[in-house]
PDB file of C-alpha atoms in Angstrom:
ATOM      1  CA  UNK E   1      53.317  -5.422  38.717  1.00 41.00           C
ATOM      2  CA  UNK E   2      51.100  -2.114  37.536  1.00 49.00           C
ATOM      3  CA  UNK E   3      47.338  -2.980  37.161  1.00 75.00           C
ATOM      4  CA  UNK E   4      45.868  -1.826  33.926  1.00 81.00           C
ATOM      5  CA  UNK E   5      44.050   0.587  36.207  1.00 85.00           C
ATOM      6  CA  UNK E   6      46.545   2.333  37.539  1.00 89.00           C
ATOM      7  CA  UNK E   7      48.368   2.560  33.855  1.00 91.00           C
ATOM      8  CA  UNK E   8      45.195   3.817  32.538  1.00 91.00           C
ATOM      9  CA  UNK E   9      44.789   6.435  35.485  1.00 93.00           C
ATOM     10  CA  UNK E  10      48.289   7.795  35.113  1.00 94.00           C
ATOM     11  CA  UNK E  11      47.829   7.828  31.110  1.00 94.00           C
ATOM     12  CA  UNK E  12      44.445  10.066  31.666  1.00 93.00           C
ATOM     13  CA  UNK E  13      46.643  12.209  33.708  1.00 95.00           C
ATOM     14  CA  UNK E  14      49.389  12.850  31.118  1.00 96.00           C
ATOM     15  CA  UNK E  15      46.939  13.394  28.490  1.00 94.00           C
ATOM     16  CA  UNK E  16      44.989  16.361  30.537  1.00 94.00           C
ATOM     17  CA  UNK E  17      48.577  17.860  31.300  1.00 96.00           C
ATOM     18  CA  UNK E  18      49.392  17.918  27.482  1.00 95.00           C
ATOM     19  CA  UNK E  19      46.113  18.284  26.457  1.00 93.00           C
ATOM     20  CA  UNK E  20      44.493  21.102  28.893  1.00 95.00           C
ATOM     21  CA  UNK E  21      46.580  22.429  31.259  1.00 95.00           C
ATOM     22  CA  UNK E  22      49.400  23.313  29.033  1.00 94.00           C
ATOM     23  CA  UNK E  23      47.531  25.645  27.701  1.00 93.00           C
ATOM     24  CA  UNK E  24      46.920  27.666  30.858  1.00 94.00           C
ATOM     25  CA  UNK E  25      50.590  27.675  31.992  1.00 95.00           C
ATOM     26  CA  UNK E  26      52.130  30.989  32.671  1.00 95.00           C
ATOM     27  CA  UNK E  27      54.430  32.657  30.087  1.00 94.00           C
ATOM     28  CA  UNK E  28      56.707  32.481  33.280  1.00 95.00           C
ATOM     29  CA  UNK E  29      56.371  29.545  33.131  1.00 96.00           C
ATOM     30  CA  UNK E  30      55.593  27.817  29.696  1.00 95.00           C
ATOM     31  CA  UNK E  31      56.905  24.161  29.960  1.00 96.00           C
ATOM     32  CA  UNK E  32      55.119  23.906  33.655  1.00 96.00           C
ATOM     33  CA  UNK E  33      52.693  20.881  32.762  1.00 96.00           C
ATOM     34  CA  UNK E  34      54.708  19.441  30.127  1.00 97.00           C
ATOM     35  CA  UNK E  35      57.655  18.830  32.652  1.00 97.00           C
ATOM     36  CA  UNK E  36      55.070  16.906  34.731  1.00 97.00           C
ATOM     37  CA  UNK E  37      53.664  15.471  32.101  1.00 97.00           C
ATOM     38  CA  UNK E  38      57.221  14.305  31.231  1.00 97.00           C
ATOM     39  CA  UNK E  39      57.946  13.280  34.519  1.00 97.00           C
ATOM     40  CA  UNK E  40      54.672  10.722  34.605  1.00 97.00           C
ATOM     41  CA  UNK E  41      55.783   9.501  31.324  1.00 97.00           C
ATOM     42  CA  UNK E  42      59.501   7.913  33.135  1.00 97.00           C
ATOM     43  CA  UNK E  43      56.626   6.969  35.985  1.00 96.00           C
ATOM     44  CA  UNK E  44      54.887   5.038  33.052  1.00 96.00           C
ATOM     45  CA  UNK E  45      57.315   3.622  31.209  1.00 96.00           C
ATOM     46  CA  UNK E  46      58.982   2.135  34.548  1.00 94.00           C
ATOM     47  CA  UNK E  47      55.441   0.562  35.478  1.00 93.00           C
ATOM     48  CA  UNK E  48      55.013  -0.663  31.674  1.00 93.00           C
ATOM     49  CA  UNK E  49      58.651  -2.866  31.683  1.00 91.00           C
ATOM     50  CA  UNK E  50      57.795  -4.617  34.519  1.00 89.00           C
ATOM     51  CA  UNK E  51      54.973  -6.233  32.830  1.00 87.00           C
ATOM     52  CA  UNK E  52      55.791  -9.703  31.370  1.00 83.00           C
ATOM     53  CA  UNK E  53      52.249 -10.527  30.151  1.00 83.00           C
ATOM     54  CA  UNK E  54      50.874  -9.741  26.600  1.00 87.00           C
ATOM     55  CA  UNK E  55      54.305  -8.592  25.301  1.00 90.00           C
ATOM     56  CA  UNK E  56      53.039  -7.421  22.128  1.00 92.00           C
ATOM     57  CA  UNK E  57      50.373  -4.801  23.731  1.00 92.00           C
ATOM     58  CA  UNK E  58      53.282  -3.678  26.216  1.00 93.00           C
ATOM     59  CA  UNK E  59      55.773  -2.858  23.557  1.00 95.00           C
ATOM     60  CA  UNK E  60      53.122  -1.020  21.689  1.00 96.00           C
ATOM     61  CA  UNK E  61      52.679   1.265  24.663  1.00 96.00           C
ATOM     62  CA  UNK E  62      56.107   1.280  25.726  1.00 97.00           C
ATOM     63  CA  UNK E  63      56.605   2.650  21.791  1.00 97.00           C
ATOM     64  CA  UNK E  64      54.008   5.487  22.603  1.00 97.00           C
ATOM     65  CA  UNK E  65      55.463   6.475  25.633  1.00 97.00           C
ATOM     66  CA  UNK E  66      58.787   6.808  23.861  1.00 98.00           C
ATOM     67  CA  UNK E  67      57.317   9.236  21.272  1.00 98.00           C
ATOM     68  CA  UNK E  68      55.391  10.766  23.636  1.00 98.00           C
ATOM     69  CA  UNK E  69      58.724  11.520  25.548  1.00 98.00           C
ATOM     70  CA  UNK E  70      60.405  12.747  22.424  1.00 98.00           C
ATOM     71  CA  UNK E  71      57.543  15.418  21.261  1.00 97.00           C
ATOM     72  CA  UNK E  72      57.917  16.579  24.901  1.00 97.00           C
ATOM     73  CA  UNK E  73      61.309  17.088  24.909  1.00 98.00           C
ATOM     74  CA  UNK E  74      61.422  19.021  21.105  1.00 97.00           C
ATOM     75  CA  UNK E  75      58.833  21.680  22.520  1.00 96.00           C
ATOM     76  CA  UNK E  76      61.072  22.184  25.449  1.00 96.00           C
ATOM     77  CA  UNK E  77      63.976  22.672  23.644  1.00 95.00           C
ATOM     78  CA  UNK E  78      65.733  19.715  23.944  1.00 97.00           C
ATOM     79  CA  UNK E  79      66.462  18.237  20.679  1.00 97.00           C
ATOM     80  CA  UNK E  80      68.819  15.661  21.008  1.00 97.00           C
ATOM     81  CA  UNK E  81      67.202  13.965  23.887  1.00 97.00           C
ATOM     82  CA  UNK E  82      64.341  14.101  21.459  1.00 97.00           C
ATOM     83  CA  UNK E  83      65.968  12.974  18.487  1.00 98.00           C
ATOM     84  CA  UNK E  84      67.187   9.535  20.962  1.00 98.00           C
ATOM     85  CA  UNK E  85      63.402   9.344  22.252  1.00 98.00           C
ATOM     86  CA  UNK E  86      62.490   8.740  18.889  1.00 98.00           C
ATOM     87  CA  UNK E  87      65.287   6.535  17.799  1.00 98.00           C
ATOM     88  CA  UNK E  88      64.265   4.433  20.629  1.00 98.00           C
ATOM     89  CA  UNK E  89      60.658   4.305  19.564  1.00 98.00           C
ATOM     90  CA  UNK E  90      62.002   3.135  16.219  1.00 98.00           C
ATOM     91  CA  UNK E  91      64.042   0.902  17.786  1.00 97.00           C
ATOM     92  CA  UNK E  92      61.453  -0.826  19.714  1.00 95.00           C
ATOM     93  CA  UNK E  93      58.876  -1.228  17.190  1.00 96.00           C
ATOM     94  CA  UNK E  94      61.309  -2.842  14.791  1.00 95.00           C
ATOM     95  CA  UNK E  95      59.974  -5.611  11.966  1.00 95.00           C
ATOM     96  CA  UNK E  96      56.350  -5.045  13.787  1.00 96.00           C
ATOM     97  CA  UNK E  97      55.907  -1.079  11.762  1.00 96.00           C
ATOM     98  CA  UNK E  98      52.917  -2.946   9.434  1.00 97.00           C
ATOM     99  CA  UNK E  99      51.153  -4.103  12.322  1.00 96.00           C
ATOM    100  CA  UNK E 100      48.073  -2.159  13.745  1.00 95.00           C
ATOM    101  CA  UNK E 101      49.042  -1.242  17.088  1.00 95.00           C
ATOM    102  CA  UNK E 102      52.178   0.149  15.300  1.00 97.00           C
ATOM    103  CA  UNK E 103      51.674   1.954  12.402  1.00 97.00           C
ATOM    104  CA  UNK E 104      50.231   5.294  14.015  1.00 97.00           C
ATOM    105  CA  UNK E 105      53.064   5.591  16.060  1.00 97.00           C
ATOM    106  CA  UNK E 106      56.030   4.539  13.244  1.00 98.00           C
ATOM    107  CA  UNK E 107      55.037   6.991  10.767  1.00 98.00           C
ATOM    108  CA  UNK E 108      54.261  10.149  13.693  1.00 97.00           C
ATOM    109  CA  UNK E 109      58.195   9.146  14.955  1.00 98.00           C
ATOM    110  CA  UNK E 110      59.553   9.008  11.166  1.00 98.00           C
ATOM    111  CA  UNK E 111      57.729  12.139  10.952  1.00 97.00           C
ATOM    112  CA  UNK E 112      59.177  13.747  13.770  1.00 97.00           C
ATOM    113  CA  UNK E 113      62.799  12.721  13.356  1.00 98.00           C
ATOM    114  CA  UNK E 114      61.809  14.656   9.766  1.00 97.00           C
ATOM    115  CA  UNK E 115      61.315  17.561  11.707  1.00 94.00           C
ATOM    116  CA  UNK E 116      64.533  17.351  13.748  1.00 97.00           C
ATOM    117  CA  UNK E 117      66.814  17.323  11.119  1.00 97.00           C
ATOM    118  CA  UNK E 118      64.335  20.068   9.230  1.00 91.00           C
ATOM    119  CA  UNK E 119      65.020  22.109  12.153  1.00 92.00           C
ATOM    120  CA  UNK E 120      68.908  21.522  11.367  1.00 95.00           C
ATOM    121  CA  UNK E 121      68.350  22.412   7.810  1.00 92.00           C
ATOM    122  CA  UNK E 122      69.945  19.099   7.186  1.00 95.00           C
ATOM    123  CA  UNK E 123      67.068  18.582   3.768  1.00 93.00           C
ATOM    124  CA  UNK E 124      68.396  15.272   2.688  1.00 95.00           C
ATOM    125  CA  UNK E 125      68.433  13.609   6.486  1.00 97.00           C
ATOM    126  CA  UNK E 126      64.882  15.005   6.384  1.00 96.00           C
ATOM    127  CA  UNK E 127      64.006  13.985   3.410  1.00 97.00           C
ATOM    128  CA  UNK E 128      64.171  10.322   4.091  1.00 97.00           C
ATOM    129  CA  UNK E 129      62.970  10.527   7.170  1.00 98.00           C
ATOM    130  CA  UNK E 130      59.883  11.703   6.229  1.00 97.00           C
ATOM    131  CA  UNK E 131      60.338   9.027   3.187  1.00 97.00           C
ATOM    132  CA  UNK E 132      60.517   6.373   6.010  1.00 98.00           C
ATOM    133  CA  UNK E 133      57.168   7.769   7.201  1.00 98.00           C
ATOM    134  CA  UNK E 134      55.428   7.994   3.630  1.00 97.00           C
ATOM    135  CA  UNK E 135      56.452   4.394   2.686  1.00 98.00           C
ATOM    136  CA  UNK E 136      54.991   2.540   5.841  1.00 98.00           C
ATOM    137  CA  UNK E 137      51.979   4.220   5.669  1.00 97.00           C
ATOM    138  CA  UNK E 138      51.702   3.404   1.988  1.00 97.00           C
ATOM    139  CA  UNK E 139      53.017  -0.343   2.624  1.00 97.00           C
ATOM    140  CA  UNK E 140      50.166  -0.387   5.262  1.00 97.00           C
ATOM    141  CA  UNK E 141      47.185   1.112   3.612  1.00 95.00           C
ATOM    142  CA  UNK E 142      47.802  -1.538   0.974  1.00 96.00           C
ATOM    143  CA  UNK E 143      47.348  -3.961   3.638  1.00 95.00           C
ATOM    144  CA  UNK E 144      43.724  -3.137   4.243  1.00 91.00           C
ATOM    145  CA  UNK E 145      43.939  -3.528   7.745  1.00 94.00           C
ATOM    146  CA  UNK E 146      42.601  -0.948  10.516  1.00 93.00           C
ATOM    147  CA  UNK E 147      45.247   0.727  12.721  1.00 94.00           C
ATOM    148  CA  UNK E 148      44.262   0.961  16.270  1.00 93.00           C
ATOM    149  CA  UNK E 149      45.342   4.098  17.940  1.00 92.00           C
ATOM    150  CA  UNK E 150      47.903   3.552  20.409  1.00 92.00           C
ATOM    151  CA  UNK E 151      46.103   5.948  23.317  1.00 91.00           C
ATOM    152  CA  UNK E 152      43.121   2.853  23.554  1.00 90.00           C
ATOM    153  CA  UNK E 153      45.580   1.058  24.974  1.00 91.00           C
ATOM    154  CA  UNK E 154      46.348   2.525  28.070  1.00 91.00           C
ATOM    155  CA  UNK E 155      42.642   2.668  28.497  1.00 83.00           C
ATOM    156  CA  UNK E 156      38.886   1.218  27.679  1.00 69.00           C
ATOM    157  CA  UNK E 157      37.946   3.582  25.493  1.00 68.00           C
ATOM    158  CA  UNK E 158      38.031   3.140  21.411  1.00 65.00           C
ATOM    159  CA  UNK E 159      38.837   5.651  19.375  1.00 60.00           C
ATOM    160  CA  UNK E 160      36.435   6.165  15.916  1.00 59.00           C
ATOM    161  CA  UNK E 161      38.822   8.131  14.698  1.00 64.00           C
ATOM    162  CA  UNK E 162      41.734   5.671  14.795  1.00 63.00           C
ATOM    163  CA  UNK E 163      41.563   5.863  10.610  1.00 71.00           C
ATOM    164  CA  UNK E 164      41.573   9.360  10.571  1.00 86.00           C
ATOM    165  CA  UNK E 165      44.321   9.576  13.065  1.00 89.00           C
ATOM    166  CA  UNK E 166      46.425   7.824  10.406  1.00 93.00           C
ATOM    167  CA  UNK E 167      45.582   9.458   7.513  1.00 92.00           C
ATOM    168  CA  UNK E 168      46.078  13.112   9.218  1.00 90.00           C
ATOM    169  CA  UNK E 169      49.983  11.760   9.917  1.00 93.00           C
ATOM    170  CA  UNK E 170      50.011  11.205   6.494  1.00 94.00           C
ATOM    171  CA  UNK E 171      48.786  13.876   5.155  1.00 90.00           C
ATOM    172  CA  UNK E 172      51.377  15.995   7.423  1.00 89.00           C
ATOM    173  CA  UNK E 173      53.887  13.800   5.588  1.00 94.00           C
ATOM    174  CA  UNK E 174      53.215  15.466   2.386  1.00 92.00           C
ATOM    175  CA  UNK E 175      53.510  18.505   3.531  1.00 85.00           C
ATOM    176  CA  UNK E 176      56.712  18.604   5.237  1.00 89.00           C
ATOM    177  CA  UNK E 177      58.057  16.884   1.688  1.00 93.00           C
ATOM    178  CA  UNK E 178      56.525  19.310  -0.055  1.00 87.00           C
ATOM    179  CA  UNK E 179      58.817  21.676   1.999  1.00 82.00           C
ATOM    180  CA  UNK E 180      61.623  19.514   1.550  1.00 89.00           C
ATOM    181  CA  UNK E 181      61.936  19.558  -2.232  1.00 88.00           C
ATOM    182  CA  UNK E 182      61.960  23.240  -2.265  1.00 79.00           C
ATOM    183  CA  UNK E 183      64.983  23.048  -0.337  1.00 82.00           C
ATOM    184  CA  UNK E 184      66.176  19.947  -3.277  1.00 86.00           C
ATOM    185  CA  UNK E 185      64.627  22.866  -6.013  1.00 83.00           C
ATOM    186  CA  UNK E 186      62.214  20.431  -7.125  1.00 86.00           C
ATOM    187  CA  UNK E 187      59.083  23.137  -7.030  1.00 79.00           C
ATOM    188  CA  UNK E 188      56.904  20.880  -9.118  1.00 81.00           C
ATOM    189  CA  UNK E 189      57.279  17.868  -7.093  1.00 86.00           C
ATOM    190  CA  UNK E 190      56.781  20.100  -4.274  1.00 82.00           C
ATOM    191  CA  UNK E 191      53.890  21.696  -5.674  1.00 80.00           C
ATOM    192  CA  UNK E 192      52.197  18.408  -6.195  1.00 83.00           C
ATOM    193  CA  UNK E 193      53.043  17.464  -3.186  1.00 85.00           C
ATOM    194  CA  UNK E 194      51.203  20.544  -1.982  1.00 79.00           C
ATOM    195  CA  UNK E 195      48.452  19.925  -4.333  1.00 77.00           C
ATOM    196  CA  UNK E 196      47.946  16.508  -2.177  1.00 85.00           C
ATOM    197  CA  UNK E 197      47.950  17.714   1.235  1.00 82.00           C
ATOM    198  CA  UNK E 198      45.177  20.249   0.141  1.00 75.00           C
ATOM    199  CA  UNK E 199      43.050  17.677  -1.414  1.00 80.00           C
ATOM    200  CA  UNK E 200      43.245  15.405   1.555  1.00 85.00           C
ATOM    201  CA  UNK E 201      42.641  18.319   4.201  1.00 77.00           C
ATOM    202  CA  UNK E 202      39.192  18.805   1.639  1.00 75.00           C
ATOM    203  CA  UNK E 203      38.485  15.242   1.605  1.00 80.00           C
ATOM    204  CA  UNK E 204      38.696  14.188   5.647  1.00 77.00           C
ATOM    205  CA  UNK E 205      37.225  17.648   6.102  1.00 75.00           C
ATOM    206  CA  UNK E 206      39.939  18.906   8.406  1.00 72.00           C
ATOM    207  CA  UNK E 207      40.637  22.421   6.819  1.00 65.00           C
ATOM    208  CA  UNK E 208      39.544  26.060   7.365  1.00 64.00           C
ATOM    209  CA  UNK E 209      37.542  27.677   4.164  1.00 65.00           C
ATOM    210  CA  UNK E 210      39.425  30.803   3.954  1.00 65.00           C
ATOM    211  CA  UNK E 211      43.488  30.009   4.961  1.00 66.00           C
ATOM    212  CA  UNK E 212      42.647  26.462   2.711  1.00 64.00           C
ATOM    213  CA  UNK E 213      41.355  28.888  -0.153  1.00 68.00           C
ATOM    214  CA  UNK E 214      44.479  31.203  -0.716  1.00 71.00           C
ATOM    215  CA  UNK E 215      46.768  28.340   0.154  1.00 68.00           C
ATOM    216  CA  UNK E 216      45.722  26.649  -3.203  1.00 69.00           C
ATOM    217  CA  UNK E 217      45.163  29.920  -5.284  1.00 75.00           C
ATOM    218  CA  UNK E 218      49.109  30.327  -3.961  1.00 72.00           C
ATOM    219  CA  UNK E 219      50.229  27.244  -5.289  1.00 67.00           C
ATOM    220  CA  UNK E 220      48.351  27.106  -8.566  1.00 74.00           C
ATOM    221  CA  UNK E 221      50.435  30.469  -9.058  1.00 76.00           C
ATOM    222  CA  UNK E 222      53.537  28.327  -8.411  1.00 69.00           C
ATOM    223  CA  UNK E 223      52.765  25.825 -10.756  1.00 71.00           C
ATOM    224  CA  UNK E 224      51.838  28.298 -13.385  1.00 76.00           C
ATOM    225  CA  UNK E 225      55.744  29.927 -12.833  1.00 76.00           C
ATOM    226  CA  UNK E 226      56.992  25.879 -13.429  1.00 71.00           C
ATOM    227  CA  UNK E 227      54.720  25.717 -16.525  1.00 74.00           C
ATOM    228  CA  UNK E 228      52.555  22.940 -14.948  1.00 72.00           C
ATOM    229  CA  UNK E 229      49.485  24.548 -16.378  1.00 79.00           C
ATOM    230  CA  UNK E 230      46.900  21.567 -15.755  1.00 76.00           C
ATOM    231  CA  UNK E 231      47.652  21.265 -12.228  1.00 72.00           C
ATOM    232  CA  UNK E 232      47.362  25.484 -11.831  1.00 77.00           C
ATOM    233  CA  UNK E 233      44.073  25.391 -13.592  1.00 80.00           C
ATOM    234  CA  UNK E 234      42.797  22.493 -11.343  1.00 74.00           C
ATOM    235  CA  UNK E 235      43.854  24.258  -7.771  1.00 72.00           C
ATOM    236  CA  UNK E 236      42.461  27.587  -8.980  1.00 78.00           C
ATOM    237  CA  UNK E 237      38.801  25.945  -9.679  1.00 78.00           C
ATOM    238  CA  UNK E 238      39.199  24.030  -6.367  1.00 70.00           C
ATOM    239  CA  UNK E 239      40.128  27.039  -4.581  1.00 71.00           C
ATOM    240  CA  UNK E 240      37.149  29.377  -6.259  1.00 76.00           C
ATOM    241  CA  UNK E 241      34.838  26.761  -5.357  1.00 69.00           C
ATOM    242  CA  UNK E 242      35.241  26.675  -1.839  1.00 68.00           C
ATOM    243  CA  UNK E 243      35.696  29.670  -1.026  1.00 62.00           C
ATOM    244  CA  UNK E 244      32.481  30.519  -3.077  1.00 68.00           C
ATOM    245  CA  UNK E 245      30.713  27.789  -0.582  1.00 63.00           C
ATOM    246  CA  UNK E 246      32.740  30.111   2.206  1.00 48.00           C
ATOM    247  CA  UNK E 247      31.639  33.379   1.072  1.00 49.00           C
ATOM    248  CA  UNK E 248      28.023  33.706   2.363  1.00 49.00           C
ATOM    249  CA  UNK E 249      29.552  33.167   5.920  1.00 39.00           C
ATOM    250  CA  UNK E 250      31.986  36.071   4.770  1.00 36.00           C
ATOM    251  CA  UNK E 251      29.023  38.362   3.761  1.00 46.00           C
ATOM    252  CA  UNK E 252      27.307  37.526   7.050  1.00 49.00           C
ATOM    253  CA  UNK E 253      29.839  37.928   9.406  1.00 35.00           C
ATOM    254  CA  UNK E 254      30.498  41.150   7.914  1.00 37.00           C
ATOM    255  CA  UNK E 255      26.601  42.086   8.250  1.00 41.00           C
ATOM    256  CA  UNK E 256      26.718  41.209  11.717  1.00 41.00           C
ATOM    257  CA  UNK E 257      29.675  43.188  12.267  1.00 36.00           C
ATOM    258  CA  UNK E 258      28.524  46.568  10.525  1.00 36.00           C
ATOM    259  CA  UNK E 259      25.297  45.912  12.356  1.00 40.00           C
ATOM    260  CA  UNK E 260      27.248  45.746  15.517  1.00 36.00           C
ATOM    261  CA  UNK E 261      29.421  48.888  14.551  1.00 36.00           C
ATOM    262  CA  UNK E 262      26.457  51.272  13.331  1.00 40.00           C
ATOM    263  CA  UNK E 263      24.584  50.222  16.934  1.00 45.00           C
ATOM    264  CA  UNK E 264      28.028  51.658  18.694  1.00 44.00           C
TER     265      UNK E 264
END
């Protein structure tokens, strides 16, 4: 039987393959780390289903280590084996999506078998997909209870961010509907869907002045083309706000940088 130590040790491991390494593989080699990472993740899930105690807790992580497989094995290019890793996940967390240790990793594998079927241009399979993903979250949030991220159990740490965690997934649920009902020609629900995802990225603060800035001026000019003049009005005053809060960082990165230039 694994010791939580040892789970906890090979977990650390995956997560600095995925997390750090990855980024310094070769473009030789790009997949380098995540292959290994992939390969401790079968190591994992092996050690993990020989466990008989605390079933719930063990399914949870089993679950994560199923998604974990499938995002691995859409960034290398193999989709179908990714689309089944996150069947599986769905499979196994089944009638328990509501519950804490669940809910993070139900709506990221609803999100991602979105993204499979976007990447088929299959709209409609996507569509409710992602559908899948906005309606637990919803059904959950209305529960009032805390998710716990699903990485604090492989180890002792907790995560503060375990809330934000959620509501990030969420928010990238919006977005990829937004994209979907431009494929259905529904612009206005898209926009509003866009609309949404801007105010939430300005609301959990996870959003960069500028790119967030002309992203909203874009889509109030798509709502003004649907006649949806309220809503245009609204993301053009958002957008002029912030990026008046943005532009004395402009002006004095651009000081800096004539200073720089007239010193050359």
């Amino acid at each position: 039987m694994a010791k939580e130590e040892e789970l906890s040790e090979l977990f650390q491991q995956i997560e600095n393959l995925l997390l750090v390494e990855s980024k310094q593989d070769p473009p030789s080699d790009p997949y380098r780390s995540k292959y290994k990472a992939k390969d401790l993740l079968e190591k994992l899930k092996t050690q993990l289903q020989s466990l008989h105690d605390n079933a719930n807790k063990r399914d949870a992580m089993l679950a994560h280590v199923w998604l974990q497989l499938g995002i691995i094995s859409v960034d290398t290019d193999e989709i179908k084996q990714g689309e089944d890793s996150f069947n599986t996940t769905i499979d196994l967390i089944k009638s328990k999506e509501l519950t804490p240790e669940y809910i993070i990793t139900c709506v990221s594998a609803y999100n991602n078998l979105g993204l499979v079927w976007s990447q088929r241009t299959e709209w409609q399979r996507a569509f409710d997909y992602f559908g899948e993903a906005e309606k637990y979250y919803k059904e959950f949030s209305e529960s009032k209870m805390e998710p716990i991220d699903p990485t604090t159990l492989f180890t002792s740490k907790t995560s503060e961010e375990k809330v934000l965690a959620l509501e990030k997934l969420y928010t990238l649920t919006l977005y990829y509907l937004a994209q979907c009902y431009i494929h259905k020609g529904d612009a206005i629900k898209s926009a509003v869907c866009c609309h949404t995802t801007l105010k939430r990225q300005l609301e959990i603060n996870d959003y960069n002045n500028s790119e967030w800035s002309l992203n909203m001026a874009t889509l109030s000019q798509v709502c003004l083309e649907n006649n949806a003049f309220h809503l245009a009005r609204e993301c053009l005053t958002i957008a002029s706000k912030i990026y008046a809060d943005y532009e004395p960082i402009l002006n004095e990165v651009k000081s800096t940088d004539e200073t720089k230039y007239e010193q050359e």
